[in-house]
Short mmCIF file of C-alpha atoms in Angstrom, two decimals:
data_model
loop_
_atom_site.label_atom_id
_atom_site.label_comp_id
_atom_site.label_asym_id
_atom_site.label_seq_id
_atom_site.Cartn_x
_atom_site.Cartn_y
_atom_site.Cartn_z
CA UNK A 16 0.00 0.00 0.00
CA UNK A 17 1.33 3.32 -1.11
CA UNK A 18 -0.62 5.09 1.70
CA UNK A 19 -1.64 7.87 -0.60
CA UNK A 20 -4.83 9.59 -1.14
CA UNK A 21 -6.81 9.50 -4.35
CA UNK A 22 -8.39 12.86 -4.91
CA UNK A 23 -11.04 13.78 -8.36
CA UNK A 24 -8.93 16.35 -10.40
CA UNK A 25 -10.13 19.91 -9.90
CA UNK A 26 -11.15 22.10 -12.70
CA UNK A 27 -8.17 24.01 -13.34
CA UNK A 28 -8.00 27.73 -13.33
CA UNK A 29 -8.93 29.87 -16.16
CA UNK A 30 -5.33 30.67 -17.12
CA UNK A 31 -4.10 26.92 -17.04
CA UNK A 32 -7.20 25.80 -18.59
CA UNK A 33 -6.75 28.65 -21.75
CA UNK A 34 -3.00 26.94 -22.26
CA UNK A 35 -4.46 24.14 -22.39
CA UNK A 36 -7.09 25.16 -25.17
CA UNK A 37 -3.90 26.97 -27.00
CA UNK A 38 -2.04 23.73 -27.11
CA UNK A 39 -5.35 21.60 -28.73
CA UNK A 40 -6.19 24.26 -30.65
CA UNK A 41 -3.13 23.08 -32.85
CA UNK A 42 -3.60 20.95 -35.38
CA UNK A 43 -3.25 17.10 -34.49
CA UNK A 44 -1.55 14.68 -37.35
CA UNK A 45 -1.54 11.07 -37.24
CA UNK A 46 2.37 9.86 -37.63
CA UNK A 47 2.49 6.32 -37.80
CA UNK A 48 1.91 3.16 -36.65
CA UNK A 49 4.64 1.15 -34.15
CA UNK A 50 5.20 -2.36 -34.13
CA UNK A 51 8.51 -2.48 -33.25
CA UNK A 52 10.83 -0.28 -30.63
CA UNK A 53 13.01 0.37 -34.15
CA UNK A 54 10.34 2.18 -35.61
CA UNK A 55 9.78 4.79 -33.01
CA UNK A 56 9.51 8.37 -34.52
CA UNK A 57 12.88 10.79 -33.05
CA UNK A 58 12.25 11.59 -29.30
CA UNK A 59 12.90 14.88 -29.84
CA UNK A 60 9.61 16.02 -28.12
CA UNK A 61 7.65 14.90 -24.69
CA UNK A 62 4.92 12.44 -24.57
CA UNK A 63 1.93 11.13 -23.34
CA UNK A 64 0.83 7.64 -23.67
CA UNK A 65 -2.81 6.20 -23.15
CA UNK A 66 -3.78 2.93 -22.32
CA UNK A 67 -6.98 1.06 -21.80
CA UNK A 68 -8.76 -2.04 -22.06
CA UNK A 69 -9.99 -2.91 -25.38
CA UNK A 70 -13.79 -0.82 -25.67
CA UNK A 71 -12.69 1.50 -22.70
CA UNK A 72 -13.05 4.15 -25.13
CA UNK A 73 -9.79 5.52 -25.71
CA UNK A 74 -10.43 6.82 -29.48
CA UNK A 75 -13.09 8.69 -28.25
CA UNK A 76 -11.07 10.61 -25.38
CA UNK A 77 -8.66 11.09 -27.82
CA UNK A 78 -10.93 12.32 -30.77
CA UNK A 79 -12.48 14.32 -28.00
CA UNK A 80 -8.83 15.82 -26.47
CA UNK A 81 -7.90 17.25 -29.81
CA UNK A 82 -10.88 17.82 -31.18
CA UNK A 83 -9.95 16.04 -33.94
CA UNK A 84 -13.24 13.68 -35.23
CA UNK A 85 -11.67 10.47 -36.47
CA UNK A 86 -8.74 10.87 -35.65
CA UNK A 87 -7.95 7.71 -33.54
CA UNK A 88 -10.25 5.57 -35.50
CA UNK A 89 -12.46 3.99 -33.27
CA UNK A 90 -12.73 -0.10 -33.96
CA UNK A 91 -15.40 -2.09 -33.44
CA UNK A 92 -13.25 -5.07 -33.14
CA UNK A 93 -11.48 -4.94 -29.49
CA UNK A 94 -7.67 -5.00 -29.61
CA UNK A 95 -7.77 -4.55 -33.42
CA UNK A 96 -5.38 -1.57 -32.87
CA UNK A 97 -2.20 -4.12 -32.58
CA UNK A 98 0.53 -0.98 -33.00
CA UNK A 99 1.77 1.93 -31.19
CA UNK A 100 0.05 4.94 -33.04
CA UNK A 101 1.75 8.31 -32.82
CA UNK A 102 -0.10 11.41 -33.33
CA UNK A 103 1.36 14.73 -33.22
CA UNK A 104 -0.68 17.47 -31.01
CA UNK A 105 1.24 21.15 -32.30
CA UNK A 106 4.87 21.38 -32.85
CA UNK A 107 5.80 20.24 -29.40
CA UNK A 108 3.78 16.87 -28.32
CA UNK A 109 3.40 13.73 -29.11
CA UNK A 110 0.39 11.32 -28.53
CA UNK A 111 0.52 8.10 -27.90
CA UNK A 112 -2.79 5.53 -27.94
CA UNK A 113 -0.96 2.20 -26.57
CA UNK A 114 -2.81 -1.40 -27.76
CA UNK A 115 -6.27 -2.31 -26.23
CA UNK A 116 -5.19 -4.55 -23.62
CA UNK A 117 -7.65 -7.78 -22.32
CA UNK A 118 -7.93 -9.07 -26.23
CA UNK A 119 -9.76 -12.47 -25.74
CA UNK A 120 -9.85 -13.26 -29.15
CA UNK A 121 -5.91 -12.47 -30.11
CA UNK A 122 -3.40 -15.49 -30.22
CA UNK A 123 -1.69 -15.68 -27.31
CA UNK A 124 1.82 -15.64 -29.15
CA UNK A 125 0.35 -12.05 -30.58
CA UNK A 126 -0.16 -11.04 -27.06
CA UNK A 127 3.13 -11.44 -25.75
CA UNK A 128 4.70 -9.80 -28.07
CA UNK A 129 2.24 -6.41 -27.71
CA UNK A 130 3.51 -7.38 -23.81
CA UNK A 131 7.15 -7.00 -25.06
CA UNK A 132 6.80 -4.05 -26.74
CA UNK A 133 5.02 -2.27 -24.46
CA UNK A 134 7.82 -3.37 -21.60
CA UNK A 135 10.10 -1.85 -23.77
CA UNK A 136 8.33 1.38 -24.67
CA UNK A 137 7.37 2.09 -20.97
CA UNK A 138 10.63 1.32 -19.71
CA UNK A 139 12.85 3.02 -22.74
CA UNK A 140 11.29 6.19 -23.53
CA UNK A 141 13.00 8.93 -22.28
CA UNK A 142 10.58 11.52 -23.16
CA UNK A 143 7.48 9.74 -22.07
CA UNK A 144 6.13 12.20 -19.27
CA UNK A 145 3.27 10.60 -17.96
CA UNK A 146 0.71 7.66 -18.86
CA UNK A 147 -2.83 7.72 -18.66
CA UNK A 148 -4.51 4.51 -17.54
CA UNK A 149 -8.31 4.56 -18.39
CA UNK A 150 -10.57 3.33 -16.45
CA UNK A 151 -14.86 2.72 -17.44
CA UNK A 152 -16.49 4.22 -14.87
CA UNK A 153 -19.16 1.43 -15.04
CA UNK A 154 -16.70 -1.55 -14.32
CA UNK A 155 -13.96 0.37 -12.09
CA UNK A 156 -10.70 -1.42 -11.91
CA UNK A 157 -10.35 -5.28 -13.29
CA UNK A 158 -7.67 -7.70 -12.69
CA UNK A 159 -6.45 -7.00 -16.62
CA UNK A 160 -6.39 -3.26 -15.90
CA UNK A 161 -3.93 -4.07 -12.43
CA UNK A 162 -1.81 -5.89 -15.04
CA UNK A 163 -1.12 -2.56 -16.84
CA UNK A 164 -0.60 -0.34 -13.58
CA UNK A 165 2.04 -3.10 -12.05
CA UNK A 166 3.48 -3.28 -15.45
CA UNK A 167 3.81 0.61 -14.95
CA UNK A 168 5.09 0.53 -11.76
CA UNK A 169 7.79 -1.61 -12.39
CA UNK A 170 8.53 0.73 -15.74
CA UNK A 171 9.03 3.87 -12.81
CA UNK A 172 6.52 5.55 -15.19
CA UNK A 173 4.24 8.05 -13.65
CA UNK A 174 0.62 7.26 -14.36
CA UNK A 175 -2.33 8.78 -14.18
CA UNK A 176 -6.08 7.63 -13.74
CA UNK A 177 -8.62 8.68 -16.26
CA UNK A 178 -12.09 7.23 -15.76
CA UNK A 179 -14.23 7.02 -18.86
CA UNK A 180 -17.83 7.32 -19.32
CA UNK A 181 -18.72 9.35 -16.46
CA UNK A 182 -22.22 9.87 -17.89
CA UNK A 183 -23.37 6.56 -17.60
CA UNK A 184 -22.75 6.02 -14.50
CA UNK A 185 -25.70 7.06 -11.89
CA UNK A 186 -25.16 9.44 -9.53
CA UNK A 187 -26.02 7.13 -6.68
CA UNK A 188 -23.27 4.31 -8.01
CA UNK A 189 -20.43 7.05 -8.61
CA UNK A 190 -18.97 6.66 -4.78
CA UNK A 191 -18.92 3.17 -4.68
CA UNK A 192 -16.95 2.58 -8.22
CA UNK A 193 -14.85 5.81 -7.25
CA UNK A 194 -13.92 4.21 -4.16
CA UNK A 195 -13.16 0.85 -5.82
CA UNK A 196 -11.12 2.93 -8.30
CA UNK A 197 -9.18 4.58 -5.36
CA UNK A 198 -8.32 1.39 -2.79
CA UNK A 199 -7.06 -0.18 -6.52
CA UNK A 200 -4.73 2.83 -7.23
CA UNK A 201 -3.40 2.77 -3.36
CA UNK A 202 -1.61 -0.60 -4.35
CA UNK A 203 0.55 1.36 -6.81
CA UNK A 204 3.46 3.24 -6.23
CA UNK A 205 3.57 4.83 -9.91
CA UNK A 206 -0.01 5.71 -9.57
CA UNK A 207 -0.32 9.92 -9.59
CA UNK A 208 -2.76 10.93 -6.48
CA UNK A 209 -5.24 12.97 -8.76
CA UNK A 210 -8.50 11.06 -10.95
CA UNK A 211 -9.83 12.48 -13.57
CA UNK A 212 -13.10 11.63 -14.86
CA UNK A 213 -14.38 12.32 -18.11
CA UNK A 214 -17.16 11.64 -20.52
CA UNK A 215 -16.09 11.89 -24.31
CA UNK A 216 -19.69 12.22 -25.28
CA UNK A 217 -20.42 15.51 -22.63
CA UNK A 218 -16.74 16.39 -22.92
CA UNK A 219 -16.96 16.49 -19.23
CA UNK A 220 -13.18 16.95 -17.88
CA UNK A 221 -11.53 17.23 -21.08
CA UNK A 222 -10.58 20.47 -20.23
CA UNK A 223 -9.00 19.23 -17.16
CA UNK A 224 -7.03 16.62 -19.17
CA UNK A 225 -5.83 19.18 -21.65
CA UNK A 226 -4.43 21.15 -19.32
CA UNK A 227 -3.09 18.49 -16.92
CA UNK A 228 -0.95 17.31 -20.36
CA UNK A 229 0.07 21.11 -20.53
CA UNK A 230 1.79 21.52 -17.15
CA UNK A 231 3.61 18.34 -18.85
CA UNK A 232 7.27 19.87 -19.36
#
């Protein structure tokens, strides 16, 4: 137990929250596609990662982040997305949607090796700032998800938890699946002490997120 407290992220101030509009007001570009740790574009920017379970609705929060419709291109096929996709966000960022993790139908030889390369990512890139672990607010955290955040934690990487979905979760169920979500986090030492939940379809908190990325140097 890391003995730390889980707090909701705060909506930032209006001057954080405006640099954070500035920055996703640029335009977002779609790089490439990763399979290998040889194939990584030049680290000569920071970087945020994302990573969810397949259908956790990462595309969305990222479609909704930069504004950008289509831009991660949502599958209907969980853990289709098999690569490391880099997408620019201005001149200075990079964003990274990781592989749907908790693939039932992939081979398990295909598996290990998105396990390898995400070891090696997590634990090799220098300019990786933080990474976002999302989290559907109507399931809270499963046993695939602790995978990810141990995986983390023995990377040293700094992540954060973003619950997806807010909106369809009931107001009288929120405290129970936030506090499921916070005694999960508590086992992890890389876990940040702030949650931030968001609903792609409301854009609830994706202000928040843009501007917690900002303060990102």
């Amino acid at each position: 137990m890391t003995g730390m407290t889980f707090t909701v992220a705060e909506e930032p101030d209006q001057i954080t929250q405006e640099r954070g509009r500035k920055l996703f007001a640029g335009q977002s570009e779609f790089v490439k596609g990763v399979v290998a740790m040889s194939g990584l574009p030049p680290a000569d920017r920071m970087e945020v990662c994302f990573a969810g379970r397949s259908n956790v609705g990462k595309s969305s929060l990222i479609n909704a982040l930069t504004g950008t419709k289509g831009l991660a291109r949502a599958s209907n096929t969980p853990g289709r997305t098999q690569e490391i996709n880099y997408f620019t966000q201005g001149p200075d960022h990079y964003l990274v949607d990781l592989p749907g993790y908790g693939y039932a139908n992939a081979p398990l030889a295909v598996v290990e090796k998105w396990q390898r390369l995400l070891k090696q990512y997590l634990s090799g890139r220098q300019t990786l700032r933080r990474a976002f672990v999302l989290i559907d607010a109507r399931h809270g955290v499963k046993p695939v998800d602790d995978e990810i955040m141990s995986l983390l934690d023995s990377a040293a990487v700094t992540f954060q938890c973003v619950m997806t979905k807010i909106d369809k979760v009931k107001i009288k169920d929120k405290d129970a699946v936030l506090k499921q979500v916070q005694a999960a986090l508590a086992k992890h030492p890389a876990a940040y002490p702030e949650i931030v939940l968001t609903s792609s379809e409301k854009g609830e908190g994706i202000p928040t997120l843009r501007s917690i990325i900002t303060t990102l140097e």
